[in-house]
PDB file of C-alpha atoms in Angstrom:
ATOM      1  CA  UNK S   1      87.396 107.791  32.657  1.00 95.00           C
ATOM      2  CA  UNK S   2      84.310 107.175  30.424  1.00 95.00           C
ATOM      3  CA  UNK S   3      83.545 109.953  27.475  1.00 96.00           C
ATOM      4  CA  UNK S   4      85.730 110.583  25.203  1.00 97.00           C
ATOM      5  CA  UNK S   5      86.178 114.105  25.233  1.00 97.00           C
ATOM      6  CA  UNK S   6      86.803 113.905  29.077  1.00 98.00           C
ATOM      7  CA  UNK S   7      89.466 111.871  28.568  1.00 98.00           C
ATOM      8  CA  UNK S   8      91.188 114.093  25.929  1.00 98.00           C
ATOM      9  CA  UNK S   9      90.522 117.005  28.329  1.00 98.00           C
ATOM     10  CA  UNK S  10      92.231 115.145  31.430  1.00 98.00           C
ATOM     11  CA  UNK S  11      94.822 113.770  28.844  1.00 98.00           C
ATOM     12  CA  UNK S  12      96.109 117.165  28.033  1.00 98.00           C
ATOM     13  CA  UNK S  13      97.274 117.303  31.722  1.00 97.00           C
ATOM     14  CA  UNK S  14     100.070 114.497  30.935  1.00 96.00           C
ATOM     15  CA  UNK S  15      99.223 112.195  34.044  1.00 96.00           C
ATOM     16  CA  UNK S  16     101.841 109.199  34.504  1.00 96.00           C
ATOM     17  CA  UNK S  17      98.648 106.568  34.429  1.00 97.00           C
ATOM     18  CA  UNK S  18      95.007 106.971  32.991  1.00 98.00           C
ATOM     19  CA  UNK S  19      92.526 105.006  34.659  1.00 97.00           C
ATOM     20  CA  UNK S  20      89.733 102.944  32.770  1.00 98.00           C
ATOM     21  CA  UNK S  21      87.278 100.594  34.998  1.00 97.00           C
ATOM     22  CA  UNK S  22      85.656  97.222  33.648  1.00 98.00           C
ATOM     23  CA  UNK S  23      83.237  96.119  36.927  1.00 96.00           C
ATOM     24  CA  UNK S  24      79.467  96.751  35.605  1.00 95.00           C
ATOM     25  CA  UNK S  25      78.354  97.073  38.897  1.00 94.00           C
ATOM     26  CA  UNK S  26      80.463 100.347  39.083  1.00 94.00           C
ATOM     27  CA  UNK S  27      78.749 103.644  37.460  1.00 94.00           C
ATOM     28  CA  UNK S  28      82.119 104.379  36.145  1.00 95.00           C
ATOM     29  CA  UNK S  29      82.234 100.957  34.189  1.00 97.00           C
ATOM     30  CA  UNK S  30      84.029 101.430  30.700  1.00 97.00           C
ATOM     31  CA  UNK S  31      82.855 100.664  27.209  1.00 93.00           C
ATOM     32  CA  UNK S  32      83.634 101.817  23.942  1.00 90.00           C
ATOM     33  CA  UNK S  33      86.655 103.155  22.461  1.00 95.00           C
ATOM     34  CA  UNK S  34      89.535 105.014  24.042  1.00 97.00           C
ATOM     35  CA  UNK S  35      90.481 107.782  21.829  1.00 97.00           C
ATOM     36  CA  UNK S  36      94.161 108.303  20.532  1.00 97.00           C
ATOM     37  CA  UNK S  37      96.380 110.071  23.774  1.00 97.00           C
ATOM     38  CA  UNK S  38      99.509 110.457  24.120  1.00 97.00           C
ATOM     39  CA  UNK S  39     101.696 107.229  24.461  1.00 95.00           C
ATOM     40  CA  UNK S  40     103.294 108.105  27.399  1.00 96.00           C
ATOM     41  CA  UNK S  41     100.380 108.465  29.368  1.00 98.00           C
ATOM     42  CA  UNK S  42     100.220 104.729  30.717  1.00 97.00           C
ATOM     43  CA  UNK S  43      96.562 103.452  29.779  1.00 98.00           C
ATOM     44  CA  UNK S  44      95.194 101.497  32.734  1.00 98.00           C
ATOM     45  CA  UNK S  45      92.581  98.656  33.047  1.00 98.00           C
ATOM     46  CA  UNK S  46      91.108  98.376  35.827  1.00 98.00           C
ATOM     47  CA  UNK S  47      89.184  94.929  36.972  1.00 98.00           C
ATOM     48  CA  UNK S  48      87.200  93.277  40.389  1.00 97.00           C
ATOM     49  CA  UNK S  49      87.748  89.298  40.133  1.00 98.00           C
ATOM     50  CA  UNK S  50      87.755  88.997  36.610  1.00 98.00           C
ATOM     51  CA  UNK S  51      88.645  85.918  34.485  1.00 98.00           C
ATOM     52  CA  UNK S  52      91.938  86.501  33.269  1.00 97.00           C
ATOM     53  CA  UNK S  53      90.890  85.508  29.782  1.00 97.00           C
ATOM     54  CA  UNK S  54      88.440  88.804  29.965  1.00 98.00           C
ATOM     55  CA  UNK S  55      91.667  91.281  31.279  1.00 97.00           C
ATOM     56  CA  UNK S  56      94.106  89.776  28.500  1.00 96.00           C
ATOM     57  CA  UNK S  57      91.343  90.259  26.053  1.00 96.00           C
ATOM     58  CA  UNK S  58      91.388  93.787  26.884  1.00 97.00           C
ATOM     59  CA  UNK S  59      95.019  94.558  27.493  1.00 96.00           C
ATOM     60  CA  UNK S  60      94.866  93.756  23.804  1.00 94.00           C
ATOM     61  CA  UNK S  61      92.288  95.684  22.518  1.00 96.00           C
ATOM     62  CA  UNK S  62      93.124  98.952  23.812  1.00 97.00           C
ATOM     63  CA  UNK S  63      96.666  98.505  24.813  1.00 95.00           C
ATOM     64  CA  UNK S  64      96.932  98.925  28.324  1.00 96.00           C
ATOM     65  CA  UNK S  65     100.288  99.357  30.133  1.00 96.00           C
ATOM     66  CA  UNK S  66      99.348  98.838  33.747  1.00 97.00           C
ATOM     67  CA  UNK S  67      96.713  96.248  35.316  1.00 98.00           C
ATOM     68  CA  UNK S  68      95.170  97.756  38.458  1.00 98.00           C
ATOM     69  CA  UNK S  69      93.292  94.584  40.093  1.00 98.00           C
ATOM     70  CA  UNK S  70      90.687  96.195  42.758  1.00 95.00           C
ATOM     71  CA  UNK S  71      89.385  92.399  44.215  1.00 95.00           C
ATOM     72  CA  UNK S  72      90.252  89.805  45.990  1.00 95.00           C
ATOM     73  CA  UNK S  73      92.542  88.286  43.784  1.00 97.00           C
ATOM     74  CA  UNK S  74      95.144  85.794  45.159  1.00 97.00           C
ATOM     75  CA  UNK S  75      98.480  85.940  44.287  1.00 97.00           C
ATOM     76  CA  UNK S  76      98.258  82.774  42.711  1.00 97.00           C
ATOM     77  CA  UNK S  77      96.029  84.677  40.519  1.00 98.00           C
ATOM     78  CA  UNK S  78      98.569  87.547  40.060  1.00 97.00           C
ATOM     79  CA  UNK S  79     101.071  85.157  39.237  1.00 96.00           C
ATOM     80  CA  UNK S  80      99.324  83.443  36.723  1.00 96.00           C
ATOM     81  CA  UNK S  81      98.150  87.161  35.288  1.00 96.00           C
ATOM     82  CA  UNK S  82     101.669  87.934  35.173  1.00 95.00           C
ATOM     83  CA  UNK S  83     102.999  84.858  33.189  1.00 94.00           C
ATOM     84  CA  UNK S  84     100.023  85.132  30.650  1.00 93.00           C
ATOM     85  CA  UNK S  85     100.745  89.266  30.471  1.00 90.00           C
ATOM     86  CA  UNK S  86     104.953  88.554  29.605  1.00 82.00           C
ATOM     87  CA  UNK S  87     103.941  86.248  26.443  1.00 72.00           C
ATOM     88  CA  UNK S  88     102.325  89.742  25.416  1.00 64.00           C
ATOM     89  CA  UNK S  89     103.841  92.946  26.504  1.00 68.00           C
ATOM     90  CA  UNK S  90     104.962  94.529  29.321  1.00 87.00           C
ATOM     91  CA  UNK S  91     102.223  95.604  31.291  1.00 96.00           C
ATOM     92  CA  UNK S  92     102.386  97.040  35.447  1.00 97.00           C
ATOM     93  CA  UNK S  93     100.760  94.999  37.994  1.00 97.00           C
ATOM     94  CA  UNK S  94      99.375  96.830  40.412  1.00 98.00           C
ATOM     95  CA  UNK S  95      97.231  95.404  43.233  1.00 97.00           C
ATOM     96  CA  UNK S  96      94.904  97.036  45.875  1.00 96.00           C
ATOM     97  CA  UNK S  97      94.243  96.248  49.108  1.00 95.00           C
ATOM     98  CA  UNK S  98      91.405  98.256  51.309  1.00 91.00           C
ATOM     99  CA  UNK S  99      92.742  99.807  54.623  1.00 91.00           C
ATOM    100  CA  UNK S 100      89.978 100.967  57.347  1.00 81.00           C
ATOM    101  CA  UNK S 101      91.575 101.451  60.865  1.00 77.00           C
ATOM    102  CA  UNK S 102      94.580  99.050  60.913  1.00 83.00           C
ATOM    103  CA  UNK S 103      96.171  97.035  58.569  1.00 86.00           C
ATOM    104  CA  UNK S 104      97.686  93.518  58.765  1.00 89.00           C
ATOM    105  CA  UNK S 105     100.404  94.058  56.282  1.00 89.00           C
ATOM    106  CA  UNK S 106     100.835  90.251  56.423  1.00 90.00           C
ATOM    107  CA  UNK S 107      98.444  90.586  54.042  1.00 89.00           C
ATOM    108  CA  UNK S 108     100.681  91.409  50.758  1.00 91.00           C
ATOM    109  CA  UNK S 109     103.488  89.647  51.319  1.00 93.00           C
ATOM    110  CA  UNK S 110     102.304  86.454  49.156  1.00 96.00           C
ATOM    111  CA  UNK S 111     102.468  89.438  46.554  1.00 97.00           C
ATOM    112  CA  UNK S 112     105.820  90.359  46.397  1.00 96.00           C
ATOM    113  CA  UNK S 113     107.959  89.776  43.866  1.00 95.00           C
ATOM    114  CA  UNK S 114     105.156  89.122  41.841  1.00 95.00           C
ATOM    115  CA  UNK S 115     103.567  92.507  41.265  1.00 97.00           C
ATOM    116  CA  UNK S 116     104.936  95.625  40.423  1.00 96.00           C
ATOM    117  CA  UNK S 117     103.208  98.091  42.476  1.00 98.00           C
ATOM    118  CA  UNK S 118     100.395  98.086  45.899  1.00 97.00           C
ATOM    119  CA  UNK S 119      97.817 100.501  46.361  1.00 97.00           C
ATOM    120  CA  UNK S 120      96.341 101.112  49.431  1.00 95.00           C
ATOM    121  CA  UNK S 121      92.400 102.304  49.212  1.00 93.00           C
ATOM    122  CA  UNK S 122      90.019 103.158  51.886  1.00 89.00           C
ATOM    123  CA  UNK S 123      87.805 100.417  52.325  1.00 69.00           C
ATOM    124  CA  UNK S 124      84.002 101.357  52.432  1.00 55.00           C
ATOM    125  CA  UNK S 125      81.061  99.928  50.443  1.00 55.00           C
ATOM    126  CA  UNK S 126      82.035 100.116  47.004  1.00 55.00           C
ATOM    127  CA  UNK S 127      85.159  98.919  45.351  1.00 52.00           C
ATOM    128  CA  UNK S 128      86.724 102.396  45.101  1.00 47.00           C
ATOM    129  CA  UNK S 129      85.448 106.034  44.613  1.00 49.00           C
ATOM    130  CA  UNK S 130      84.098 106.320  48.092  1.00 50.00           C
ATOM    131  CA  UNK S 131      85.493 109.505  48.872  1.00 59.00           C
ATOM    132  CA  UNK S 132      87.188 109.026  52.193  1.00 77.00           C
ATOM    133  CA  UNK S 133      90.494 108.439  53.114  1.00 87.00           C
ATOM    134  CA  UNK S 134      92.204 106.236  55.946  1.00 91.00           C
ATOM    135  CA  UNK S 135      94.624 106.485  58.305  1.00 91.00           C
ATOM    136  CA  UNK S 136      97.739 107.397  56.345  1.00 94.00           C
ATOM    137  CA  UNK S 137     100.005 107.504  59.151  1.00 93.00           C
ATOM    138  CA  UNK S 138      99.656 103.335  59.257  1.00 93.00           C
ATOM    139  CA  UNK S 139     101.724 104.088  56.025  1.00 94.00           C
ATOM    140  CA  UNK S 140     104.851 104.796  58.205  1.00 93.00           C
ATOM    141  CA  UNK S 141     105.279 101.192  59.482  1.00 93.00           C
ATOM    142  CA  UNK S 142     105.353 100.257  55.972  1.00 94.00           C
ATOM    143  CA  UNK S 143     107.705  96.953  55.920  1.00 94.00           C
ATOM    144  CA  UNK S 144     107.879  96.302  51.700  1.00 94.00           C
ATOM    145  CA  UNK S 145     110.225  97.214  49.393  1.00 95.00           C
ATOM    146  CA  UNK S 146     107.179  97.109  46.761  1.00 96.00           C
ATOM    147  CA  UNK S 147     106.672 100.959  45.508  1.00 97.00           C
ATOM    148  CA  UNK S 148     102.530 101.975  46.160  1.00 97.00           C
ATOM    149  CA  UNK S 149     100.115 104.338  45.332  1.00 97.00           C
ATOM    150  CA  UNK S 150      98.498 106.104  47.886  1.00 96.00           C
ATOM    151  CA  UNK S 151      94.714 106.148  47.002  1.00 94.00           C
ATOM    152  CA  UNK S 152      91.037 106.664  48.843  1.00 91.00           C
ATOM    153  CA  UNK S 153      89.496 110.026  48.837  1.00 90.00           C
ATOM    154  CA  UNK S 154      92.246 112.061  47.833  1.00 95.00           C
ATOM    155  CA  UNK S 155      91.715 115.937  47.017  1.00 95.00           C
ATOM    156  CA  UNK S 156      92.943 119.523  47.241  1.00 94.00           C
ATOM    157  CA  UNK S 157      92.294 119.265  50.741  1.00 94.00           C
ATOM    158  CA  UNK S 158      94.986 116.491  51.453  1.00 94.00           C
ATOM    159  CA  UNK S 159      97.907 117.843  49.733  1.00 94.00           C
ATOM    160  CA  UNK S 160      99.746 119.151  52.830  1.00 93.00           C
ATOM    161  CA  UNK S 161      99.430 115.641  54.310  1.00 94.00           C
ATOM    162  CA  UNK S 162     100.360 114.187  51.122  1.00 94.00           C
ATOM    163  CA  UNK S 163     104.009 116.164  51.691  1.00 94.00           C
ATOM    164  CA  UNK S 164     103.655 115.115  54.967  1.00 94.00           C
ATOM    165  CA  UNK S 165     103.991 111.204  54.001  1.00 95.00           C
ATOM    166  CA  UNK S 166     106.451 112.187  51.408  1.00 94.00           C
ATOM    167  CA  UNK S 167     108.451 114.192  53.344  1.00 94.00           C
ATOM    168  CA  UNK S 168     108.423 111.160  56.072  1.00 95.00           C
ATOM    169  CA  UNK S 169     109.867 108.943  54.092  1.00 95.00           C
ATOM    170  CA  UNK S 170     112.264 110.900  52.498  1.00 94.00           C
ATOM    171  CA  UNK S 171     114.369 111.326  55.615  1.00 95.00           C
ATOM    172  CA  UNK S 172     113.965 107.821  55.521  1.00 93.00           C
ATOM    173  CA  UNK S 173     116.006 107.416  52.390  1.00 94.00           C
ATOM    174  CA  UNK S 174     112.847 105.447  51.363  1.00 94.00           C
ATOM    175  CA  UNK S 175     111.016 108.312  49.276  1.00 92.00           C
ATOM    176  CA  UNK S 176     110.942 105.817  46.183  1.00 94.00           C
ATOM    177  CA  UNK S 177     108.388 104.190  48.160  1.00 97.00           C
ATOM    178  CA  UNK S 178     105.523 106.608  47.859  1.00 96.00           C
ATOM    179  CA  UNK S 179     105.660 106.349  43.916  1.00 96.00           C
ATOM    180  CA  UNK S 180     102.343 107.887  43.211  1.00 95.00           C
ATOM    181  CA  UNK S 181      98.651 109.601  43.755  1.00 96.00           C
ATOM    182  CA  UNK S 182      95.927 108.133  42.343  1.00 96.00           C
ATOM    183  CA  UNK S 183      92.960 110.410  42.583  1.00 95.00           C
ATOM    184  CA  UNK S 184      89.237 110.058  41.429  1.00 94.00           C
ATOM    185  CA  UNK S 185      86.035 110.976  43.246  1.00 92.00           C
ATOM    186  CA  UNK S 186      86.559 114.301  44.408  1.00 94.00           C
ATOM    187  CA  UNK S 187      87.912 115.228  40.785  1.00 96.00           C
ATOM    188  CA  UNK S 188      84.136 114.099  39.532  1.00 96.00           C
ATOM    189  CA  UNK S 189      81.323 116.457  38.289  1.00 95.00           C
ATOM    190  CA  UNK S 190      79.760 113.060  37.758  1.00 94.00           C
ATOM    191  CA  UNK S 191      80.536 109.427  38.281  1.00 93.00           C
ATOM    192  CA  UNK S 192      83.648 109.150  35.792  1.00 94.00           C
ATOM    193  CA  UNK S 193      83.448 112.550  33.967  1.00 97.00           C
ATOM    194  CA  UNK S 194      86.363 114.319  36.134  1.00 97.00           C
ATOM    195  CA  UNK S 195      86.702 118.189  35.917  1.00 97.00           C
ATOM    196  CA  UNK S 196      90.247 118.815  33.931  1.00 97.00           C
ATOM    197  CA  UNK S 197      90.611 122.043  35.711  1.00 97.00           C
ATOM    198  CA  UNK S 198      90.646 121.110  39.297  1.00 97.00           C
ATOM    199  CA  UNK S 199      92.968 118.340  38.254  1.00 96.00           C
ATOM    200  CA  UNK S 200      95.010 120.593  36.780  1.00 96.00           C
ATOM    201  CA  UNK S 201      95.556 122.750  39.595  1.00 95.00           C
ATOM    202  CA  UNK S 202      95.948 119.931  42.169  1.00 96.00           C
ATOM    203  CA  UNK S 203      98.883 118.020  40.055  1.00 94.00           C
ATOM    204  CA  UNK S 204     100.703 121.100  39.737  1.00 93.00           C
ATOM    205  CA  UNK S 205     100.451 121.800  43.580  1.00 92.00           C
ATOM    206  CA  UNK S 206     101.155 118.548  44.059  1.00 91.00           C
ATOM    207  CA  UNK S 207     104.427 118.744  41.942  1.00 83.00           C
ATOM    208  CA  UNK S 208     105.663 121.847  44.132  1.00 78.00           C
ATOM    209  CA  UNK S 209     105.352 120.197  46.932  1.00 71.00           C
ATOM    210  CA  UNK S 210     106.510 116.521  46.261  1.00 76.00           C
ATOM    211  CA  UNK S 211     108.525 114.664  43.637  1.00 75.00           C
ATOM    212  CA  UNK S 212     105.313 112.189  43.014  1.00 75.00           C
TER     213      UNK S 212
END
């Protein structure tokens, strides 16, 4: 999200999280002020290899709930994030990993315990908002007890294999797993301005077919 009536307009929807990005190489980079939504929408930051001086400095000033950490941060670095973020509040750690054709999910267990949620992404050539998605069905061998958000190029189009996954793991008695959607890109008019009506009509089709 970037202008501020957007985000009052996409606010009015109630999503769980609210997505704000601080990379300036991104055309959806955030500055400015967030205007006053309501407090159970969970304000997120969203940051690419940043100093963790710079992300506590803005958990602060605009009172983010959740952390969404879209680099190549270790989880030394998580773990240090998350000591620095319990002297302050509590705020959701959420980290992303980028999934093409297979995934080593190796890869995240140096995270657990540590952070709160994973996200899987498609990978591509820019750090998110590329508009595709990947193999979902790599989801099914999913070893963690971690809850994720599934992510990467996620619209109308995808919602009956979004129930699919659900529905998959809720004969698994492991439905808790698949603990959100996060959508962007194919919600955009423009990078970051996202059109409150199609999002309105995709979370409530979403809703009837999932628990998400």
């Amino acid at each position: 999200m970037k202008q501020s009536e957007n985000i009052l307009d996409v606010a009015a929807l109630k999503p769980d999280y609210l997505g704000f990005i601080f990379y300036e190489r991104s055309p959806r980079n955030f500055s400015g002020e967030i205007p006053d939504i309501d407090p159970t929408i969970k304000k997120t930051g969203v940051f690419v290899d940043e100093e963790i001086d710079f992300v506590l400095e803005k958990v602060i000033k605009h009172k983010f709930r959740a952390i969404q950490l879209h680099g190549k941060e270790s989880a030394e670095y998580c773990k240090k994030l998350r000591s620095e973020l319990s002297n302050k509040s509590s705020v959701e750690l959420i980290k992303v990993f980028s999934v093409k054709e297979t995934f080593n999910f190796e890869e995240f267990k140096a995270y657990e315990g540590i952070v709160d949620f994973f996200l899987f992404d498609t990978q591509g050539k820019n750090k998110g908002g590329n508009g595709i998605t990947f193999n979902w069905d790599l989801l099914k061998a999913y070893p963690s007890a971690t809850p994720f958000f599934l992510s990467g190029g996620i619209g109308e189009d995808e919602l009956q294999k979004i129930a699919e996954l659900y529905t998959y793991f809720e004969k698994s008695n492991k439905s808790h797993l698949l603990y959100g959607v996060d959508v962007n890109s194919k919600f955009e008019l423009e990078a970051g301005l996202k059109d409150a009506n199609t999002l309105k009509i995709f979370k409530d089709k979403l809703g009837l077919e999932t628990h998400i």
